C-alpha positions as CSV (number, residue, x, y, z in Angstrom):
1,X,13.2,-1.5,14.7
2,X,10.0,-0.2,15.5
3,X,6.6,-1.1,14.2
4,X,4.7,1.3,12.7
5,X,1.2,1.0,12.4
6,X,-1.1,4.0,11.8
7,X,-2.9,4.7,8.8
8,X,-6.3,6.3,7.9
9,X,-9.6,5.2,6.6
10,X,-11.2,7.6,3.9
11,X,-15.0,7.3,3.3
12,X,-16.3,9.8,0.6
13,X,-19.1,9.5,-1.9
14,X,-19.2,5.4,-1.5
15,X,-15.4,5.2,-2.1
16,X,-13.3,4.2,0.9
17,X,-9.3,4.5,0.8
18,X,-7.0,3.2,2.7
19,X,-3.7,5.7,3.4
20,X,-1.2,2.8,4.5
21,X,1.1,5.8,5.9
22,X,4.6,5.0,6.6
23,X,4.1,1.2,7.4
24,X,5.1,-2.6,7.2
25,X,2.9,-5.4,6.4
26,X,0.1,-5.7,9.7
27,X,-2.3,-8.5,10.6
28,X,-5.1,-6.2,10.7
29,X,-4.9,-5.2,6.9
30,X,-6.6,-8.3,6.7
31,X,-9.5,-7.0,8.2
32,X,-9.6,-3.7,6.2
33,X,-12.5,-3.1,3.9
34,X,-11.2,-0.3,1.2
35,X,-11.4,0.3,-2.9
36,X,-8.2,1.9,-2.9
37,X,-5.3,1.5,-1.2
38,X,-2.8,3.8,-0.9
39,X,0.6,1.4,-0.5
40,X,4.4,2.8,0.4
41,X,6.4,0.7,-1.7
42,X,10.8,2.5,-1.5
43,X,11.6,-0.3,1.2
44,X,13.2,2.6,3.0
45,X,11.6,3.2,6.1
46,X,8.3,1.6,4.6
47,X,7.3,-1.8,3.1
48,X,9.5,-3.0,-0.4
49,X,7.5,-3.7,-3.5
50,X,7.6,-7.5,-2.2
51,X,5.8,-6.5,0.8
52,X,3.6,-4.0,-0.5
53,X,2.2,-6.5,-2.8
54,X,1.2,-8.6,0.1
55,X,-0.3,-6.0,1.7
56,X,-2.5,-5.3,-1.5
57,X,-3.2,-9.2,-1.1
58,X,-4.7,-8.9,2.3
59,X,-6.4,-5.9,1.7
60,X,-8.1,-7.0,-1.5
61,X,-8.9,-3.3,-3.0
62,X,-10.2,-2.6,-6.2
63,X,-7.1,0.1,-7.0
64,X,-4.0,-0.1,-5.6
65,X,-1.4,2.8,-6.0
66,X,2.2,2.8,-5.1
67,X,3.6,6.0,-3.4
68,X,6.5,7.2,-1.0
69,X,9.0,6.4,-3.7
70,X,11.2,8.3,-6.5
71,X,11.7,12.0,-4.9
72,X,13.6,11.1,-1.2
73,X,13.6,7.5,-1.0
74,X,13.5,4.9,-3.4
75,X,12.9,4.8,-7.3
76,X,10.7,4.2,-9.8
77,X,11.7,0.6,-10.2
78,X,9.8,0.2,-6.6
79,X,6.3,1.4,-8.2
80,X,7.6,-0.5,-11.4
81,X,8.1,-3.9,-9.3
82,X,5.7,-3.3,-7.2
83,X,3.1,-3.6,-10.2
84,X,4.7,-6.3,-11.8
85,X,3.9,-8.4,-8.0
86,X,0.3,-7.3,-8.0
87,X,-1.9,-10.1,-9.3
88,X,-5.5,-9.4,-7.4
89,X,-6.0,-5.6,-8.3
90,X,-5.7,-3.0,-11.2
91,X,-2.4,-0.8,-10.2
92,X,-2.4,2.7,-11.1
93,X,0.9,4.2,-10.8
94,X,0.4,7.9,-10.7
């Protein structure tokens, strides 16, 4: 398996987000700065809800919001987990 490790950085109007991408759980989300973060959470091909919530630990954002689950690849017991994990950040699961 592969790591995957490219995602984008979003500045506009004093908000920064953080598009995770199609990713696993890196040692440099640690040194990301963001207010939201855009976290895969199906577990297929991407992080699970278990991982996803430790990303949104290292990254610390103010916002975190599951995607990349519910219409190929996962459910929406993933998002649904996912929040239930998240203890340092509001979750909005759009």
């Amino acid at each position: 398996q592969s790591e995957k490790r490219l995602g984008f950085i979003i500045r506009m109007d004093g908000t920064t987000v953080y598009f995770a991408g199609d990713t696993d759980v890196i040692p440099e989300m640690k040194s990301i700065q963001c207010d939201i973060a855009l976290l895969p959470v199906s577990g297929t091909y991407v992080m699970t809800p278990e991982e996803a919530a430790e990303a949104a630990r290292l990254l610390n954002p103010k916002i975190a919001v599951p995607m990349h689950y519910g219409a190929i690849v996962g459910s929406d017991a993933d998002a649904i987990t996912f929040k239930s994990l998240v203890r340092n950040c509001q979750v909005e699961i759009i």
